[in-house]
mmCIF file of C-alpha atoms in Angstrom:
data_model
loop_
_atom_site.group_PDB
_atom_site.id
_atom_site.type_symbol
_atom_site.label_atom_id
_atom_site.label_comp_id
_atom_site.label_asym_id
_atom_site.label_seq_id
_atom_site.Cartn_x
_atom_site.Cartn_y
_atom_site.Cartn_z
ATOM 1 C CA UNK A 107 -171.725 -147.578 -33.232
ATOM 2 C CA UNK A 108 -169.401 -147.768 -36.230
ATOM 3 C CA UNK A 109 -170.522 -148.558 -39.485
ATOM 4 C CA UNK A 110 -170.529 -152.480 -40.495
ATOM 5 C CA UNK A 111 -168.890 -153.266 -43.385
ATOM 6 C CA UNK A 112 -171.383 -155.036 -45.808
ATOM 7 C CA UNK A 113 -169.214 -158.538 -45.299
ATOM 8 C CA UNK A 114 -170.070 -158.186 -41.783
ATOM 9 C CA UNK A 115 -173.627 -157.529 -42.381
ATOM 10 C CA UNK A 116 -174.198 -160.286 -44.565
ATOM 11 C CA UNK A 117 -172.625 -163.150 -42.008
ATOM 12 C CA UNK A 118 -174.499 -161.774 -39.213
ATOM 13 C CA UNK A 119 -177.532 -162.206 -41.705
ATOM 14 C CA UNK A 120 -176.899 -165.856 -42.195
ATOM 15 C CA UNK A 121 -175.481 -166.781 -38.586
ATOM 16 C CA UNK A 122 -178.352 -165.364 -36.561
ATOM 17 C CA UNK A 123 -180.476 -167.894 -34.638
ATOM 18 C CA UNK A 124 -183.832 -169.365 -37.038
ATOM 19 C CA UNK A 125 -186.378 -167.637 -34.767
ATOM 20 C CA UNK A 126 -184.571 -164.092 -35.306
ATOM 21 C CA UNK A 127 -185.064 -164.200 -38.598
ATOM 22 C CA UNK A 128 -188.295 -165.502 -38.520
ATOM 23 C CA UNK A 129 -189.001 -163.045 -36.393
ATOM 24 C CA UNK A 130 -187.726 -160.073 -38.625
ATOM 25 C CA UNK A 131 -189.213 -161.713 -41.854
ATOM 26 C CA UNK A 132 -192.641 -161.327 -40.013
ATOM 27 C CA UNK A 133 -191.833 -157.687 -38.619
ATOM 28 C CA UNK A 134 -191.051 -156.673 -42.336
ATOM 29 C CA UNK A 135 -193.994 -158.905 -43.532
ATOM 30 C CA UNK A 136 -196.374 -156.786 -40.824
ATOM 31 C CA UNK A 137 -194.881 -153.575 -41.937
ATOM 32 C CA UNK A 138 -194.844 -153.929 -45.321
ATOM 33 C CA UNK A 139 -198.447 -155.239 -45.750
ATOM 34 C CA UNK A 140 -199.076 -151.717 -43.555
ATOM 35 C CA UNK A 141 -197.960 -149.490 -45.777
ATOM 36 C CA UNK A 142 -198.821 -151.500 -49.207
ATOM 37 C CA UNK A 143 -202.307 -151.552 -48.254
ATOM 38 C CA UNK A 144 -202.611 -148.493 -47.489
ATOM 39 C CA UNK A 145 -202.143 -147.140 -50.998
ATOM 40 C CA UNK A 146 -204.744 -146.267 -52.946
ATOM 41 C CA UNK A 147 -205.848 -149.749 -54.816
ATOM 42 C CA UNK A 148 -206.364 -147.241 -58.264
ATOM 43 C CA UNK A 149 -202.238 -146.550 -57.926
ATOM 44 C CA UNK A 150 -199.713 -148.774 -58.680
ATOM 45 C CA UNK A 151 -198.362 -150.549 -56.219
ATOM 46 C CA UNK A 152 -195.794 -152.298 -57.976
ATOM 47 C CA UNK A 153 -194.962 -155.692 -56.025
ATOM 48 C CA UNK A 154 -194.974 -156.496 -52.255
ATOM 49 C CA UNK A 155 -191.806 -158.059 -52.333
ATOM 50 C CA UNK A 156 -190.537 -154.567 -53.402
ATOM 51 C CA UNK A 157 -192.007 -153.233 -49.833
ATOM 52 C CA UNK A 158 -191.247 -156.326 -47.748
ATOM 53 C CA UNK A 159 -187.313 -155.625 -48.450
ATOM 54 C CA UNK A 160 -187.782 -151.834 -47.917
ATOM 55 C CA UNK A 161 -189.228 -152.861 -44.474
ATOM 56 C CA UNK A 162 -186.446 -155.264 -43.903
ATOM 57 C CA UNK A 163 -183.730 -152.318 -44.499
ATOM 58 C CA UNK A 164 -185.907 -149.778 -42.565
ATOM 59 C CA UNK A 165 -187.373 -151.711 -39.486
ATOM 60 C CA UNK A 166 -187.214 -149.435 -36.878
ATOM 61 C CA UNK A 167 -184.795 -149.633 -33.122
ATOM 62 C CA UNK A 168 -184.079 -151.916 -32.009
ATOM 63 C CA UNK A 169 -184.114 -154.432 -34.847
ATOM 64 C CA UNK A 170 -182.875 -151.799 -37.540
ATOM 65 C CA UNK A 171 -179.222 -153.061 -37.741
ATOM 66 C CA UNK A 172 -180.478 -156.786 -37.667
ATOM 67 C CA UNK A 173 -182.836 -156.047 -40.481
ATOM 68 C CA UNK A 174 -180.172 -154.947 -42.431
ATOM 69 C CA UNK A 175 -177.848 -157.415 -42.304
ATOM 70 C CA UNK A 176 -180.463 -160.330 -42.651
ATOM 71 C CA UNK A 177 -181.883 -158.294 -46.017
ATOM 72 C CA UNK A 178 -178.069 -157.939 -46.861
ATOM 73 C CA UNK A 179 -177.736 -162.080 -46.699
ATOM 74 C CA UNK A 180 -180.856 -162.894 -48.242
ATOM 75 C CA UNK A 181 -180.103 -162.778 -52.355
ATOM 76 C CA UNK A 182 -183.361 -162.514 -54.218
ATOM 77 C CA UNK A 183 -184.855 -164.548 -57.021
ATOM 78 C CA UNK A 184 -181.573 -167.215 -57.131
ATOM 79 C CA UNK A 185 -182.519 -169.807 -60.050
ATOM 80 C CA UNK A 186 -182.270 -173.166 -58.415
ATOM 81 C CA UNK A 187 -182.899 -176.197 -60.270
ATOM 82 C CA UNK A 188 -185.667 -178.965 -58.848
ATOM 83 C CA UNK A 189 -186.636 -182.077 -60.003
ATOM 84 C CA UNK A 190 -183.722 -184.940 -60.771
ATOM 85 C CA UNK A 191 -181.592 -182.492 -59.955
ATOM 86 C CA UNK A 192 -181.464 -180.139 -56.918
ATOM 87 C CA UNK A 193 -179.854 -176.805 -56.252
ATOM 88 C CA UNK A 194 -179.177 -173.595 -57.444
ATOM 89 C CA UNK A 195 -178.474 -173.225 -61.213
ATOM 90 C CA UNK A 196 -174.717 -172.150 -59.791
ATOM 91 C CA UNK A 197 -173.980 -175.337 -57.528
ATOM 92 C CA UNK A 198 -175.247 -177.056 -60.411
ATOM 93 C CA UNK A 199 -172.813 -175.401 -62.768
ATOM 94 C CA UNK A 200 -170.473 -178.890 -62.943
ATOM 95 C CA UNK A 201 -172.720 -181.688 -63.093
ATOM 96 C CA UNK A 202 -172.265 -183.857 -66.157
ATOM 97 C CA UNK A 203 -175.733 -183.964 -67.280
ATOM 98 C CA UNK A 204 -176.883 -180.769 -67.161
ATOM 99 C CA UNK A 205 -173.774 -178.343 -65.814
ATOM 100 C CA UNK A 206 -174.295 -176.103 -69.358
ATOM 101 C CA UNK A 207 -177.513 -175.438 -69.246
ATOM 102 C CA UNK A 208 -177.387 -174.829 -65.196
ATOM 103 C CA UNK A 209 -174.026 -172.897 -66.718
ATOM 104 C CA UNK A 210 -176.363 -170.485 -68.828
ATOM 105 C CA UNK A 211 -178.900 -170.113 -66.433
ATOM 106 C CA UNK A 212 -176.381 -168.831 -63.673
ATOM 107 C CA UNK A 213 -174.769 -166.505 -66.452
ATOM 108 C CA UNK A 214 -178.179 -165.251 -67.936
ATOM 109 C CA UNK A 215 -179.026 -164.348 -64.107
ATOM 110 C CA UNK A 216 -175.599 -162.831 -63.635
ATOM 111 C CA UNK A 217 -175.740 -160.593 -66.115
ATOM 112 C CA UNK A 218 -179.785 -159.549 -66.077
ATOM 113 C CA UNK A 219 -178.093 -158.764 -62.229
ATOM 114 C CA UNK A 220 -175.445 -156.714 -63.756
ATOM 115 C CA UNK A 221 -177.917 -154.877 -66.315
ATOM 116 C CA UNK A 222 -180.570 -154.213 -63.149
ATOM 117 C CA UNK A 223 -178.259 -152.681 -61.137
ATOM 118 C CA UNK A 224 -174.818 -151.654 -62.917
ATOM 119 C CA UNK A 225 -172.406 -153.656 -60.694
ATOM 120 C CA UNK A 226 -170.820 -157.090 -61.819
ATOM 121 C CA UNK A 227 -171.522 -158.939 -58.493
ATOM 122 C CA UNK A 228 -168.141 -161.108 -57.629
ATOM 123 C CA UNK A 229 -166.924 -163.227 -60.729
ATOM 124 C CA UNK A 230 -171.513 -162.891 -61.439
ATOM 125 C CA UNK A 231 -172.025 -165.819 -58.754
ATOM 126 C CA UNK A 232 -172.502 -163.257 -55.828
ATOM 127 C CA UNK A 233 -175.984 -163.452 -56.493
ATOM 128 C CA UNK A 234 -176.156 -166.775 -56.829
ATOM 129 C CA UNK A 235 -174.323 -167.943 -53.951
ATOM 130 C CA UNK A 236 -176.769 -166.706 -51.326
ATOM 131 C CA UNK A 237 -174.111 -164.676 -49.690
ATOM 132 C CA UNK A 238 -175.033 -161.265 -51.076
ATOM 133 C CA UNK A 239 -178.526 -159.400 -51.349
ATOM 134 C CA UNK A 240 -177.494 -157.999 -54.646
ATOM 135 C CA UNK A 241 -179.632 -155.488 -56.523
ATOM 136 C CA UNK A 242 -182.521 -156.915 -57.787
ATOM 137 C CA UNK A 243 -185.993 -155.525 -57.686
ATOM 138 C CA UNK A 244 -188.183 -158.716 -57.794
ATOM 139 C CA UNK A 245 -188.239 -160.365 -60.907
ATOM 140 C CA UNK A 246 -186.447 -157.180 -62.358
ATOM 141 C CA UNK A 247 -184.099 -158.853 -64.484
ATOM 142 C CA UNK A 248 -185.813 -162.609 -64.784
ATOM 143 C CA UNK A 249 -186.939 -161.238 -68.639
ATOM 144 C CA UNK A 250 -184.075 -159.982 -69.923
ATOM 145 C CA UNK A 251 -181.993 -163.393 -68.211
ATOM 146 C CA UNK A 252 -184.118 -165.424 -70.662
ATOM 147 C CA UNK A 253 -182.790 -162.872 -73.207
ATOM 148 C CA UNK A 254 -179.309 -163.332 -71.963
ATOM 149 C CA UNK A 255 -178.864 -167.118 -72.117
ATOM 150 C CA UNK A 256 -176.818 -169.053 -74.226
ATOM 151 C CA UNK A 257 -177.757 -171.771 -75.732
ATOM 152 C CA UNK A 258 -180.726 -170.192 -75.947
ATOM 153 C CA UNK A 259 -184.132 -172.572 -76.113
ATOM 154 C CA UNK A 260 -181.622 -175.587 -76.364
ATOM 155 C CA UNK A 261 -180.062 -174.689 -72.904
ATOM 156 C CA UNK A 262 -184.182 -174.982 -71.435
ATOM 157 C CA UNK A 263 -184.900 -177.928 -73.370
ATOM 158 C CA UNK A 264 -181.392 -179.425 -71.215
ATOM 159 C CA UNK A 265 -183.318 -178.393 -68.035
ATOM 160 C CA UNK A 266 -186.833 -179.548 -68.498
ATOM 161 C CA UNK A 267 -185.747 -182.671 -70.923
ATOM 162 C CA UNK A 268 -184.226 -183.979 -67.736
ATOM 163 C CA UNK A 269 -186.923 -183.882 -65.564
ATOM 164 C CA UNK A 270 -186.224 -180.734 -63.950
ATOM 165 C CA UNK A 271 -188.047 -177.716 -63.156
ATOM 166 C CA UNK A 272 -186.568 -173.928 -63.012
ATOM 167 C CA UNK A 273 -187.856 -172.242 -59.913
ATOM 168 C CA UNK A 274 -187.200 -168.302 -58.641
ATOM 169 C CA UNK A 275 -187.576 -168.794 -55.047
ATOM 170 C CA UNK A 276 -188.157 -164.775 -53.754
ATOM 171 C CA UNK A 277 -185.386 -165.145 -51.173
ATOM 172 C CA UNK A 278 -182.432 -167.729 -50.250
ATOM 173 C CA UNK A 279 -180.542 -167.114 -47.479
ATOM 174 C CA UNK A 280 -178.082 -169.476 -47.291
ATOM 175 C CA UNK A 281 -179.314 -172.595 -48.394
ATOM 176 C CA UNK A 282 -182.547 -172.206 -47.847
ATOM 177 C CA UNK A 283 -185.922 -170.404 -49.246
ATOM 178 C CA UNK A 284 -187.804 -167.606 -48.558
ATOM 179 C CA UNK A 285 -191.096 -167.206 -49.989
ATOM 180 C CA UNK A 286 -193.419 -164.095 -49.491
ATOM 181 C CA UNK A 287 -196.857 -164.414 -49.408
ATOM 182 C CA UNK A 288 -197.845 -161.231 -49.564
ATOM 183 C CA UNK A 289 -202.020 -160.013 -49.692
ATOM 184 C CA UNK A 290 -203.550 -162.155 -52.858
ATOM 185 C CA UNK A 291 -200.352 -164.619 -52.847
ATOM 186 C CA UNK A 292 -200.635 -167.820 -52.627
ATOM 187 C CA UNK A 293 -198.355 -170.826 -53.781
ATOM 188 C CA UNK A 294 -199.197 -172.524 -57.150
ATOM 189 C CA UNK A 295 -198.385 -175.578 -59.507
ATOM 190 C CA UNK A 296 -196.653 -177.544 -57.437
ATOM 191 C CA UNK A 297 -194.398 -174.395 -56.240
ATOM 192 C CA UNK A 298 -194.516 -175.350 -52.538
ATOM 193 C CA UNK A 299 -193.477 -178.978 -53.042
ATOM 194 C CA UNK A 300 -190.393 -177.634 -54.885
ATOM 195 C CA UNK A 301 -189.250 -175.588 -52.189
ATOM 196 C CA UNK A 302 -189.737 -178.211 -49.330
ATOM 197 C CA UNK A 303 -187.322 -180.224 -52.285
ATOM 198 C CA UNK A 304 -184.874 -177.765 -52.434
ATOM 199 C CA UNK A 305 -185.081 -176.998 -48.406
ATOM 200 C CA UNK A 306 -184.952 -181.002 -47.241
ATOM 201 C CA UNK A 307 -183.852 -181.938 -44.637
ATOM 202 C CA UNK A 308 -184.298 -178.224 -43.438
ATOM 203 C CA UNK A 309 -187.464 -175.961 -43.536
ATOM 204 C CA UNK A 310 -187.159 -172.726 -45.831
ATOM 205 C CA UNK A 311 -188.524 -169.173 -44.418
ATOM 206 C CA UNK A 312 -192.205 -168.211 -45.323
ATOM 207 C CA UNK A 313 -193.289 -164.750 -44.524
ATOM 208 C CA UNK A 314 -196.753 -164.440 -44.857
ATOM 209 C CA UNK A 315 -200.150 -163.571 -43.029
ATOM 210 C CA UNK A 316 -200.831 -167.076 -41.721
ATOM 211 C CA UNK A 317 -197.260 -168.104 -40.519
ATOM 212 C CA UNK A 318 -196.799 -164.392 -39.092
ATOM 213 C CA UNK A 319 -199.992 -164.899 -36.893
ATOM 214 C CA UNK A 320 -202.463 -163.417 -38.438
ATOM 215 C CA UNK A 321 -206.021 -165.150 -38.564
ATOM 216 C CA UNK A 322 -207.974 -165.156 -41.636
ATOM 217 C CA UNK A 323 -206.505 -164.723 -45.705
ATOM 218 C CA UNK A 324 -203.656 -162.359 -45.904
ATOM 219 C CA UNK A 325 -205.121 -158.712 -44.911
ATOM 220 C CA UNK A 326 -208.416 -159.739 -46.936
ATOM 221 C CA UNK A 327 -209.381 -155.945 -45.672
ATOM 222 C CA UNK A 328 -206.826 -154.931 -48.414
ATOM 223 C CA UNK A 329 -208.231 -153.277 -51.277
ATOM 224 C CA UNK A 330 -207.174 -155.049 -54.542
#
């Protein structure tokens, strides 16, 4: 088979059928909880999401090339904007309320992107578009994006002084979410109501132990 160019990969990503990627989300889920739970709980791990996108890149035949292209499709930690407003910081860039703050976020993210991985992703929206996996290692470059932003504290003050919120959703593909619920996950302070915001009318992605059919709390065998 020849090589796919990563443009292909990335719209085969985001025009497979739902329950394909559902399905590979849970594959890469089941395969990354594997191997992360197997290390010794004394060693660093570092984060699940780290091995849940390893697992995506490396399922094995028949699903390998699939995998690929639906990690390739799904950007990671996209700042979206939820409250009054709703979207990512990038689609949010214009509006007359609060496009320069949503302005500073996109460009804070864009270049923590750019300082993570050492390639300016398409005019710094690729990552924020959804349409590129990008180079992040999660929450990589989140720190040094609030380090990043101008205005500074003023640009935050725009966000939250208008009744919005600043979520990091772990994955969007497309236009919707992908959270991963990996072993001692679970959603918090009003983070799953955000993301059925930012999903409506649609549902986003969750891979986890309960929606991948496991009984029970995710792999509570796992050593902490």
């Amino acid at each position: 088979m020849a090589t796919q160019a990563p443009t292909a990969l990335v719209n085969a990503g985001l025009t497979m059928p739902d329950g394909q990627k559902w399905e590979l989300y849970c594959r890469a889920f089941t395969q990354a909880a594997e191997v992360f739970c197997q290390r010794p709980r004394l060693r660093p791990r570092g984060t699940f999401n780290n091995y849940f996108f390893d697992a995506l890149n490396n399922l094995p035949a028949p699903n390998t090339q699939a995998g690929r292209a639906l990690a390739a499709a799904t950007a990671r930690e996209v700042p979206c904007i939820v409250g009054r407003f709703v979207g990512t910081a990038a689609s949010l860039a214009n509006n007359p309320v609060i496009g320069p703050a949503c302005r500073a976020v996109a460009g804070g993210h864009a270049r923590a992107a750019y300082m993570a991985g050492g390639t300016l992703l398409g005019a710094g929206m690729g990552m924020l578009s959804g349409m590129s996996g990008g180079v992040f290692r999660n929450c990589l470059g989140i720190g040094q994006m609030f380090r990043n932003v101008a205005p500074g504290v003023n640009g935050w003050r725009q966000v939250y002084g208008n009744g919005c919120r600043l979520r990091f959703p772990d994955g969007l593909v497309g236009n919707r979410t992908l959270e991963i619920k990996g072993p001692f996950d679970r959603y918090r302070n009003g983070q799953e109501e955000d993301y059925q915001m930012l999903n409506d009318p649609n549902k986003g992605f969750e891979a986890s132990a309960e929606k991948c059919g496991k009984r029970g709390p995710n792999h509570q065998n796992c050593p902490r």
